[in-house]
Tab-separated table of C-alpha atoms in Angstrom:
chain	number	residue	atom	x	y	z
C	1	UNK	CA	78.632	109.499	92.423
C	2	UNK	CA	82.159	109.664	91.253
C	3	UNK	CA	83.474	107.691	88.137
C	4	UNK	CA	86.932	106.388	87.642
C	5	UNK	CA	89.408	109.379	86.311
C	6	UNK	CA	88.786	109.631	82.656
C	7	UNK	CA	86.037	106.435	82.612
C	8	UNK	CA	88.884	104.139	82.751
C	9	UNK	CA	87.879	100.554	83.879
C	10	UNK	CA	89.226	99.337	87.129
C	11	UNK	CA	92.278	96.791	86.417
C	12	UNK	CA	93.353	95.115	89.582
C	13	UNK	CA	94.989	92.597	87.752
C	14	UNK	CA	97.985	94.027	86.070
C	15	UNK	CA	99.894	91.080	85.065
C	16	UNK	CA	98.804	91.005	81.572
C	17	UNK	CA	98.576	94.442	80.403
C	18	UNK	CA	101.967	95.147	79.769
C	19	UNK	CA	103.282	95.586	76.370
C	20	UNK	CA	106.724	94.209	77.742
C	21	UNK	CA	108.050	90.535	77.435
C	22	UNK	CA	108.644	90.916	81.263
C	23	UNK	CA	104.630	90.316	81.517
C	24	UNK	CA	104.789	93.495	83.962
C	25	UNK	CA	103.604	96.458	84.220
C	26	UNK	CA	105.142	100.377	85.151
C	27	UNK	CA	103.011	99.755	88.560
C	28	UNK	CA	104.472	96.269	89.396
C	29	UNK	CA	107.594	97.430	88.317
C	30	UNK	CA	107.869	100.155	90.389
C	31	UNK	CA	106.257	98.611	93.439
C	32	UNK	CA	108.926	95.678	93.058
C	33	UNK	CA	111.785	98.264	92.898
C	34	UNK	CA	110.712	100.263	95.845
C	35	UNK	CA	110.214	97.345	97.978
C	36	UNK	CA	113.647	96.809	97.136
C	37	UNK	CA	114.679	99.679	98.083
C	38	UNK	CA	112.688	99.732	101.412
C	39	UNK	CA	113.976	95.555	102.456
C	40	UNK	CA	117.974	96.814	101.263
C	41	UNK	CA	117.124	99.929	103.427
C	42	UNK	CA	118.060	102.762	100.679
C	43	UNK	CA	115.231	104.463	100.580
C	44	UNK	CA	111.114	104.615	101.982
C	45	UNK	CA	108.795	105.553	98.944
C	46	UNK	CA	105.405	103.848	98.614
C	47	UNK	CA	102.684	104.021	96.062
C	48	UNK	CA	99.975	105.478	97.878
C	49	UNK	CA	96.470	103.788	98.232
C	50	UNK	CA	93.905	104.433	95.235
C	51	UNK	CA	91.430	107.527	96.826
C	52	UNK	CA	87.808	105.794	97.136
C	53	UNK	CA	84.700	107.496	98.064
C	54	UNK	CA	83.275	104.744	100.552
C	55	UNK	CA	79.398	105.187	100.375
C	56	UNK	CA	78.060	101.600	102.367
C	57	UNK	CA	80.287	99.323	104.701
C	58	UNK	CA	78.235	96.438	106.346
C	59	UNK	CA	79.270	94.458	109.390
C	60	UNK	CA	78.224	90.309	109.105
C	61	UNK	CA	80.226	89.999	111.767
C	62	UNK	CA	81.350	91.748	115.082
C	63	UNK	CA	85.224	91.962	113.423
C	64	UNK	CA	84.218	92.386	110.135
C	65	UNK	CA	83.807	94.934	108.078
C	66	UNK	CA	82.505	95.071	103.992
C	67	UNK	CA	82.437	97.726	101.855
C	68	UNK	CA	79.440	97.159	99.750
C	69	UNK	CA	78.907	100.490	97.803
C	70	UNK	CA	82.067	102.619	97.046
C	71	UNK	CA	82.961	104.974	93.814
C	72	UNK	CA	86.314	105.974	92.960
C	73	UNK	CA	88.073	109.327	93.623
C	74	UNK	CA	89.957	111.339	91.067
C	75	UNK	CA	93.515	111.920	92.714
C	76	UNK	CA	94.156	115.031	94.234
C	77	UNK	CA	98.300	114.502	94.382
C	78	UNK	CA	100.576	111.988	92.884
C	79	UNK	CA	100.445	108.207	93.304
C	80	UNK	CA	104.102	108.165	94.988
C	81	UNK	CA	106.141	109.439	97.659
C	82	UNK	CA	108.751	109.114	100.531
C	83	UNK	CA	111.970	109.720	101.685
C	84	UNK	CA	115.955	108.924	100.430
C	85	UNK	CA	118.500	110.864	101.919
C	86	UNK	CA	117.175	112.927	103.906
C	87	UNK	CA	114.712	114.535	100.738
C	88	UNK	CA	111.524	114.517	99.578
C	89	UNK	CA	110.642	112.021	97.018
C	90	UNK	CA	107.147	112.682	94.617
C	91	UNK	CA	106.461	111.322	91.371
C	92	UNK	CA	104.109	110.143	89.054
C	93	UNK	CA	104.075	107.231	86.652
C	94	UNK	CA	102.543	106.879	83.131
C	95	UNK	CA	102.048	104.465	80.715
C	96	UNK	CA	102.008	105.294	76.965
C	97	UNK	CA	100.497	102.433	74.536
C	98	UNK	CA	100.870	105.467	71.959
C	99	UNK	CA	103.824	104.687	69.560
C	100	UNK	CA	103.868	108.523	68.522
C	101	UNK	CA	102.886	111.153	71.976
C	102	UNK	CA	101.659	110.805	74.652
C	103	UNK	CA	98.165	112.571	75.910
C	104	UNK	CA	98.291	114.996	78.293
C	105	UNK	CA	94.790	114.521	79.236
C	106	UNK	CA	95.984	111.324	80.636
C	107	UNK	CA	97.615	113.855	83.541
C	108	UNK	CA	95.255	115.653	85.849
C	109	UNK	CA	95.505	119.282	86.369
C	110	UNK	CA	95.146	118.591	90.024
C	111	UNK	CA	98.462	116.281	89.792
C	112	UNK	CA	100.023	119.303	87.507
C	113	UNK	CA	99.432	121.333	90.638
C	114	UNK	CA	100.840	119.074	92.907
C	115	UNK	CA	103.752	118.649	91.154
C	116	UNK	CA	104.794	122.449	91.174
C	117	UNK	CA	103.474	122.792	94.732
C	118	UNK	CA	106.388	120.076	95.996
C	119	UNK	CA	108.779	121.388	93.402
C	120	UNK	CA	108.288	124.922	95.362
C	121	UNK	CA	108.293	123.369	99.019
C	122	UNK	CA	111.974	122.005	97.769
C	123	UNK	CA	110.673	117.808	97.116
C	124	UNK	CA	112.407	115.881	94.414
C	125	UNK	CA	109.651	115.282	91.935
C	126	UNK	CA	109.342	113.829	88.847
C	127	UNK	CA	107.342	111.627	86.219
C	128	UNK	CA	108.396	107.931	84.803
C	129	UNK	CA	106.359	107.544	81.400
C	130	UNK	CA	107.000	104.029	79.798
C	131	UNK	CA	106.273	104.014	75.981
C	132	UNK	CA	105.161	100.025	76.228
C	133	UNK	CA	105.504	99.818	71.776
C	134	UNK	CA	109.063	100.650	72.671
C	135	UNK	CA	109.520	98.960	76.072
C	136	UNK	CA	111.212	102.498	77.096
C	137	UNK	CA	110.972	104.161	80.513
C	138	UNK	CA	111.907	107.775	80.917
C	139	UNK	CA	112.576	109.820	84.015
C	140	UNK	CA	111.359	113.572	83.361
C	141	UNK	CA	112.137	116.121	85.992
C	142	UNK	CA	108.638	117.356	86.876
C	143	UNK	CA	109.620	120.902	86.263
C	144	UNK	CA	110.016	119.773	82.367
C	145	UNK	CA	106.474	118.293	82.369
C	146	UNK	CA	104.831	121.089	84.624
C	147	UNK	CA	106.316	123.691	81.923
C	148	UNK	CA	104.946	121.912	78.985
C	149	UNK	CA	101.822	121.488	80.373
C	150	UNK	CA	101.155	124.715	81.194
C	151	UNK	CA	102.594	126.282	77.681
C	152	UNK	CA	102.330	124.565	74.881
C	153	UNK	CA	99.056	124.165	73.316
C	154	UNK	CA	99.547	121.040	72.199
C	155	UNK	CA	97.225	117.922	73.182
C	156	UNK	CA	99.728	115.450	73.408
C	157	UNK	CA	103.735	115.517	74.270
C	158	UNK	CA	105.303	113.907	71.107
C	159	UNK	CA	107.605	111.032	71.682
C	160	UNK	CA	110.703	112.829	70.299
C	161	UNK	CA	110.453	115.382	73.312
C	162	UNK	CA	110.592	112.606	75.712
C	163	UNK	CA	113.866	111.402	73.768
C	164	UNK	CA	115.385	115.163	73.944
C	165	UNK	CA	114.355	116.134	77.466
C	166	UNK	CA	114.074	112.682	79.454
C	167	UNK	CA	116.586	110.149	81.062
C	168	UNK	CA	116.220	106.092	80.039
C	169	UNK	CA	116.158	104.231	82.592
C	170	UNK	CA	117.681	100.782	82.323
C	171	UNK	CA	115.994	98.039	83.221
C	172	UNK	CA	117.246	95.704	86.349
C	173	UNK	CA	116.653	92.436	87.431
C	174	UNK	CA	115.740	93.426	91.192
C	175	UNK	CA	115.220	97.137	90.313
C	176	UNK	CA	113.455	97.179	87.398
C	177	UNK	CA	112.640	100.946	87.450
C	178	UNK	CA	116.054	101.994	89.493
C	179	UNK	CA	115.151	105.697	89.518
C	180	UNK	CA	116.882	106.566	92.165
C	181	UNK	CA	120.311	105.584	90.384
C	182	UNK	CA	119.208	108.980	88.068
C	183	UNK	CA	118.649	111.188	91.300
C	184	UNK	CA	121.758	110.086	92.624
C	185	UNK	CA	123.594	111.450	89.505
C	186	UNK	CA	121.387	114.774	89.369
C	187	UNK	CA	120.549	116.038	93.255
C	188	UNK	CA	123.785	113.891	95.200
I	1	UNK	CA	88.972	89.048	103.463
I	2	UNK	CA	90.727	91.839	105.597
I	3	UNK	CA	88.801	93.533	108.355
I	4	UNK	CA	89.059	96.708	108.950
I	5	UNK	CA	92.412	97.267	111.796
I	6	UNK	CA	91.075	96.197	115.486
I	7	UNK	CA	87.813	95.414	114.374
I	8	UNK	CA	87.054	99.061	114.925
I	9	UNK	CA	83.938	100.065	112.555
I	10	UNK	CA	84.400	102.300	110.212
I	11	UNK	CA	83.044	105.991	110.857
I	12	UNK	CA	82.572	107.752	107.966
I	13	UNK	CA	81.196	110.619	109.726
I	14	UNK	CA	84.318	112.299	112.153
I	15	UNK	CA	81.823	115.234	112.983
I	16	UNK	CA	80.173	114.245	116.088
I	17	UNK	CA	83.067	111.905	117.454
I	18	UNK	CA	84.887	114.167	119.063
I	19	UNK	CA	85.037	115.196	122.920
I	20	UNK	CA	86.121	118.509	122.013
I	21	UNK	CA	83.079	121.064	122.289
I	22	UNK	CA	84.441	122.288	119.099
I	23	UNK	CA	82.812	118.815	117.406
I	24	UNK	CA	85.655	118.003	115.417
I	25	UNK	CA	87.706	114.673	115.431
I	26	UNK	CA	91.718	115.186	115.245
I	27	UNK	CA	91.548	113.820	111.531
I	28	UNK	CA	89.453	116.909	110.557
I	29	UNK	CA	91.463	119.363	112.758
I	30	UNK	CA	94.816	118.024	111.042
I	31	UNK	CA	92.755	118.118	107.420
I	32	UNK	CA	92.037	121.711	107.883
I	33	UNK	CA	95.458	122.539	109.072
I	34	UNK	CA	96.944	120.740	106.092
I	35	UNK	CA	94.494	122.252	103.891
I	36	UNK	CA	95.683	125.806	105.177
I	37	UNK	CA	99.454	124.881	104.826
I	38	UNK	CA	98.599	123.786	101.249
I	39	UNK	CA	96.234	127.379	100.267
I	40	UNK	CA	98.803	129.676	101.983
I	41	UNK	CA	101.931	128.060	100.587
I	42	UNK	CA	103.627	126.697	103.342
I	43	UNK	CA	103.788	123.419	102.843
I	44	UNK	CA	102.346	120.163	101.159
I	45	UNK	CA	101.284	117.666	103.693
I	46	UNK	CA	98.516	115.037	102.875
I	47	UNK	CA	96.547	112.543	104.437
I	48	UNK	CA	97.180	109.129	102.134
I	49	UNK	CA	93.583	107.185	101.445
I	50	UNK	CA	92.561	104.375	103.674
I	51	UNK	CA	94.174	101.334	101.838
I	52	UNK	CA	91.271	99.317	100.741
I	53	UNK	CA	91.352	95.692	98.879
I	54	UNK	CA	89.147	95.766	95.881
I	55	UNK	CA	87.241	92.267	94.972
I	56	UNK	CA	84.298	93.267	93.024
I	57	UNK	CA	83.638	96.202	90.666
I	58	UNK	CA	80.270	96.899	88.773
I	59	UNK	CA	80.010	98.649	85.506
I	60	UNK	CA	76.219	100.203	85.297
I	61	UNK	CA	77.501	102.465	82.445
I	62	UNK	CA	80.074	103.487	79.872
I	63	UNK	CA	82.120	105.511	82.026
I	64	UNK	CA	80.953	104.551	85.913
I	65	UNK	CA	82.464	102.120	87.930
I	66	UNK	CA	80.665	100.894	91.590
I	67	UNK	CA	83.097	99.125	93.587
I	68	UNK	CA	80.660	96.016	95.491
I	69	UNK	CA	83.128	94.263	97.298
I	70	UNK	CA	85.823	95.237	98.886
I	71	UNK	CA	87.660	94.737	102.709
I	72	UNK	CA	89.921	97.619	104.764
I	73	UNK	CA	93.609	96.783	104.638
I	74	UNK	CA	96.033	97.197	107.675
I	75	UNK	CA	97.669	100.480	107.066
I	76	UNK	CA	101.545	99.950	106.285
I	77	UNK	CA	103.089	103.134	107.370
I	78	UNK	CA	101.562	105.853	108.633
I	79	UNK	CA	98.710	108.069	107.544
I	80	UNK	CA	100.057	111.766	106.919
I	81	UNK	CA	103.297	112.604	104.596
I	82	UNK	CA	104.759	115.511	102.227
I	83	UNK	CA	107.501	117.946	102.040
I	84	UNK	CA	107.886	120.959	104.307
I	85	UNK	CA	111.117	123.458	103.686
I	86	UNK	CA	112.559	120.269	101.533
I	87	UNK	CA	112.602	117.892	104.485
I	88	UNK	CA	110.024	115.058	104.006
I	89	UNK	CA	107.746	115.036	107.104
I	90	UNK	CA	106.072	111.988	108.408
I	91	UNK	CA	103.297	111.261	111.077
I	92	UNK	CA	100.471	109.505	112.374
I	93	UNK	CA	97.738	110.987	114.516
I	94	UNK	CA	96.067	108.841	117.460
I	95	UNK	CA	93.224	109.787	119.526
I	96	UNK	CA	92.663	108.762	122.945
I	97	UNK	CA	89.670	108.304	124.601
I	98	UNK	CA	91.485	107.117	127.979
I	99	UNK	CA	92.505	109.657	130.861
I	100	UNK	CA	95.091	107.557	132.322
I	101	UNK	CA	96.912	105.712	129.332
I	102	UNK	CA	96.992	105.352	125.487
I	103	UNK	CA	97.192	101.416	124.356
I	104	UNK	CA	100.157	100.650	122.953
I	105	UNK	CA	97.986	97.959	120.923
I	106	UNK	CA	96.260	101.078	119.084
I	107	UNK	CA	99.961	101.367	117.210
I	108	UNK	CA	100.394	98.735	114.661
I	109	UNK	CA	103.690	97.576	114.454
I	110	UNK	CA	103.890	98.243	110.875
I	111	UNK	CA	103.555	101.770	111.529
I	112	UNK	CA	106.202	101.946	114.401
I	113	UNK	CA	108.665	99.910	111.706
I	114	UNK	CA	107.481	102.706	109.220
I	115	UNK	CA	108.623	105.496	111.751
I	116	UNK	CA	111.789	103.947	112.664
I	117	UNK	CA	112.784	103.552	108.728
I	118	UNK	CA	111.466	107.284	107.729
I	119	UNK	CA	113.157	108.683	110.606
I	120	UNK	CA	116.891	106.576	109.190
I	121	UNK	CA	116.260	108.025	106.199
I	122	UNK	CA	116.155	111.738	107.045
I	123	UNK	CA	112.410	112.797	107.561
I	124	UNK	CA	110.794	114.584	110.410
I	125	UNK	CA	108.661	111.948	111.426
I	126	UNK	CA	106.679	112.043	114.611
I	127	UNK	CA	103.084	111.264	116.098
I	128	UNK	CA	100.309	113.686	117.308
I	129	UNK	CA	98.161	112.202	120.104
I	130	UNK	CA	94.834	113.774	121.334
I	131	UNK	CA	93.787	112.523	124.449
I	132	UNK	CA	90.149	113.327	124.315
I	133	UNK	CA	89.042	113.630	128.008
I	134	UNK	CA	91.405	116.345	128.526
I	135	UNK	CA	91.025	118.339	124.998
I	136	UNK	CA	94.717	118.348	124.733
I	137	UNK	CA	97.099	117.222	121.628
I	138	UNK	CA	100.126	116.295	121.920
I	139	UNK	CA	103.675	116.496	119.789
I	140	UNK	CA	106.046	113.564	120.483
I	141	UNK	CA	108.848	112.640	117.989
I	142	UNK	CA	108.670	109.417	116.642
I	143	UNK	CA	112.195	108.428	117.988
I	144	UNK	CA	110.304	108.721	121.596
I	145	UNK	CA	107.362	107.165	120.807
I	146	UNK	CA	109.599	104.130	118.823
I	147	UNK	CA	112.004	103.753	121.772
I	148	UNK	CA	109.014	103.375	124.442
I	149	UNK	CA	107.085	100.555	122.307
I	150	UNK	CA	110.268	98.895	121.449
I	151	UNK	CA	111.759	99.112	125.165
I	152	UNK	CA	108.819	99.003	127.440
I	153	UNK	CA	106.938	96.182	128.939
I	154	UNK	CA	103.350	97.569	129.558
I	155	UNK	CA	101.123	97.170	127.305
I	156	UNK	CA	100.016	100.896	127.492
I	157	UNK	CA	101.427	104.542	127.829
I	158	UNK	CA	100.858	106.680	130.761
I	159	UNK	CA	99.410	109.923	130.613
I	160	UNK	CA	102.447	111.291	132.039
I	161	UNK	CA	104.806	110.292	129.842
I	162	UNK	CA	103.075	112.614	127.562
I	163	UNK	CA	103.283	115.672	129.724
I	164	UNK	CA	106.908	114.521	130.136
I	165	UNK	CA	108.026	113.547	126.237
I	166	UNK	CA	105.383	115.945	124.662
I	167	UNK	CA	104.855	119.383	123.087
I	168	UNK	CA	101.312	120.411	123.599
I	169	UNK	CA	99.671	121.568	119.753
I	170	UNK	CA	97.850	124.564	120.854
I	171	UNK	CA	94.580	125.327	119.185
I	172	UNK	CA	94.229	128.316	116.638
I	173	UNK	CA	91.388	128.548	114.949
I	174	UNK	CA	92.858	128.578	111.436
I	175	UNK	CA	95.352	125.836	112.016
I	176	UNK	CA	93.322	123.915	114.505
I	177	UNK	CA	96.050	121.578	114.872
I	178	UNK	CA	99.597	123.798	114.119
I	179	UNK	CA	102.399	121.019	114.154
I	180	UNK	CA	104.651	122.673	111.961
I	181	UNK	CA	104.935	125.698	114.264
I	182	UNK	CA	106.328	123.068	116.645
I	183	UNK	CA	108.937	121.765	114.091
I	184	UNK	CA	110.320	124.969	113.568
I	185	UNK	CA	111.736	125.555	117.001
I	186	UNK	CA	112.839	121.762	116.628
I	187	UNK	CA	114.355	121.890	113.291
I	188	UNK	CA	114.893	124.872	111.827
């Protein structure tokens, strides 16, 4: 029997749980801006399906199938990934209702690993926190947050290290999370 | 409600599916081989999760959640991605139970729009097929494979045209299903 990564309650709907005027959250946001990129043909990243431990399907039909007893999966690797110019693409996203750090037990060692795994294998990888109390998205080169992890013996990153050592990234009307305008400026 | 692609059932258990008298299915041969790319450092290639819509989620306690309801989703690209020598590297894998043809109808068109956009925007991308009856896997880049179901009108691909378009995988028992030994000689 599994539970859901740190007891967290399943959410499926997300409209309301932003912080943001926008009524969105980091998810939506960067599931709109990657189908954007995908229909404008710039880039192919998806968010890749939640990991569930299926346990019971039933059939009450010949073409149907219904999963009646399934537990979720703590993720072994990041929640995005995909191609853009010819590179690997892996990130992470996090969302911060903190106004002061931000916990790192809210990152899995397993996605730490991950992280310096595609680093070394020569992906582009990174992690977009939004601070929701600010309405503030950062881009932070994954080597930055694999390096913290792993030193500091803090608990939590404070805010003003995301301010020193991450990029903003503005908000747009059809990319609202246009992180690939950042990679252009740092990898092309 | 979304049934599961084809109305195949779901098999939870690959073990005994196979032809092979080595009793595995291709999904667990390309698992282990991943799974050895990942331990020894040469690359970081994952399977994604099945895509799954959630309806109903249960709460018996504080910190478990039972998902009740939910429905298989039609995959929207393909099944296998990550980052090999900093290209991103994209594939499906197809088994084939047939000894003269492999249905074309087995390849959602999703997946074959996925290939064609992953392969514009720089990845490896390709798709290993195992024909069952004969024990034998097969490499064929995914421009091939796109170009036949976008050109031809059967409804099916002779066996054949494998032996003609293909690279044959061939076993090792470490890397039961060694792709990446194949892309090397292609690509690098």
């Amino acid at each position: 029997m599994i539970n859901y990564p740190n007891g967290k309650k399943y959410n499926n709907n997300h409209t309301n749980t932003s912080a943001s005027n926008r009524g969105m959250a980091l998810e939506d946001d960067i599931n709109a801006t990657n189908k954007y990129y995908l229909e404008t043909d710039i880039a192919n990243i998806h968010k890749k399906p939640t990991p569930i431990q299926i346990v019971h399907v039933d059939y009450p039909a010949r073409n149907m199938a219904k999963i009646t007893e399934a537990y979720f999966k703590v993720p072994s690797t990041t929640d995005y990934n995909g191609v853009y110019r010819g590179k690997a693409i892996d990130f992470e996203a996090k969302e911060c209702a903190s106004k002061t750090a931000f916990p790192l037990a809210s990152i899995h060692p397993h996605q730490i690993k991950h992280l310096e795994s595609v680093l070394k294998h020569g992906a582009i990888a990174f992690v977009i926190f939004r601070f929701t109390q600010y309405d503030k998205t950062y881009y932070i080169s994954a080597d930055k947050v694999c390096s913290y992890y792993e030193t500091s013996k803090r608990k939590s990153i404070p805010y003003a290290w995301f301010e020193e050592n991450g990029i903003i990234i503005e908000y747009n009307l059809v990319k609202p999370v246009d992180y690939l305008k950042i990679i252009d400026k740092l990898y092309f």
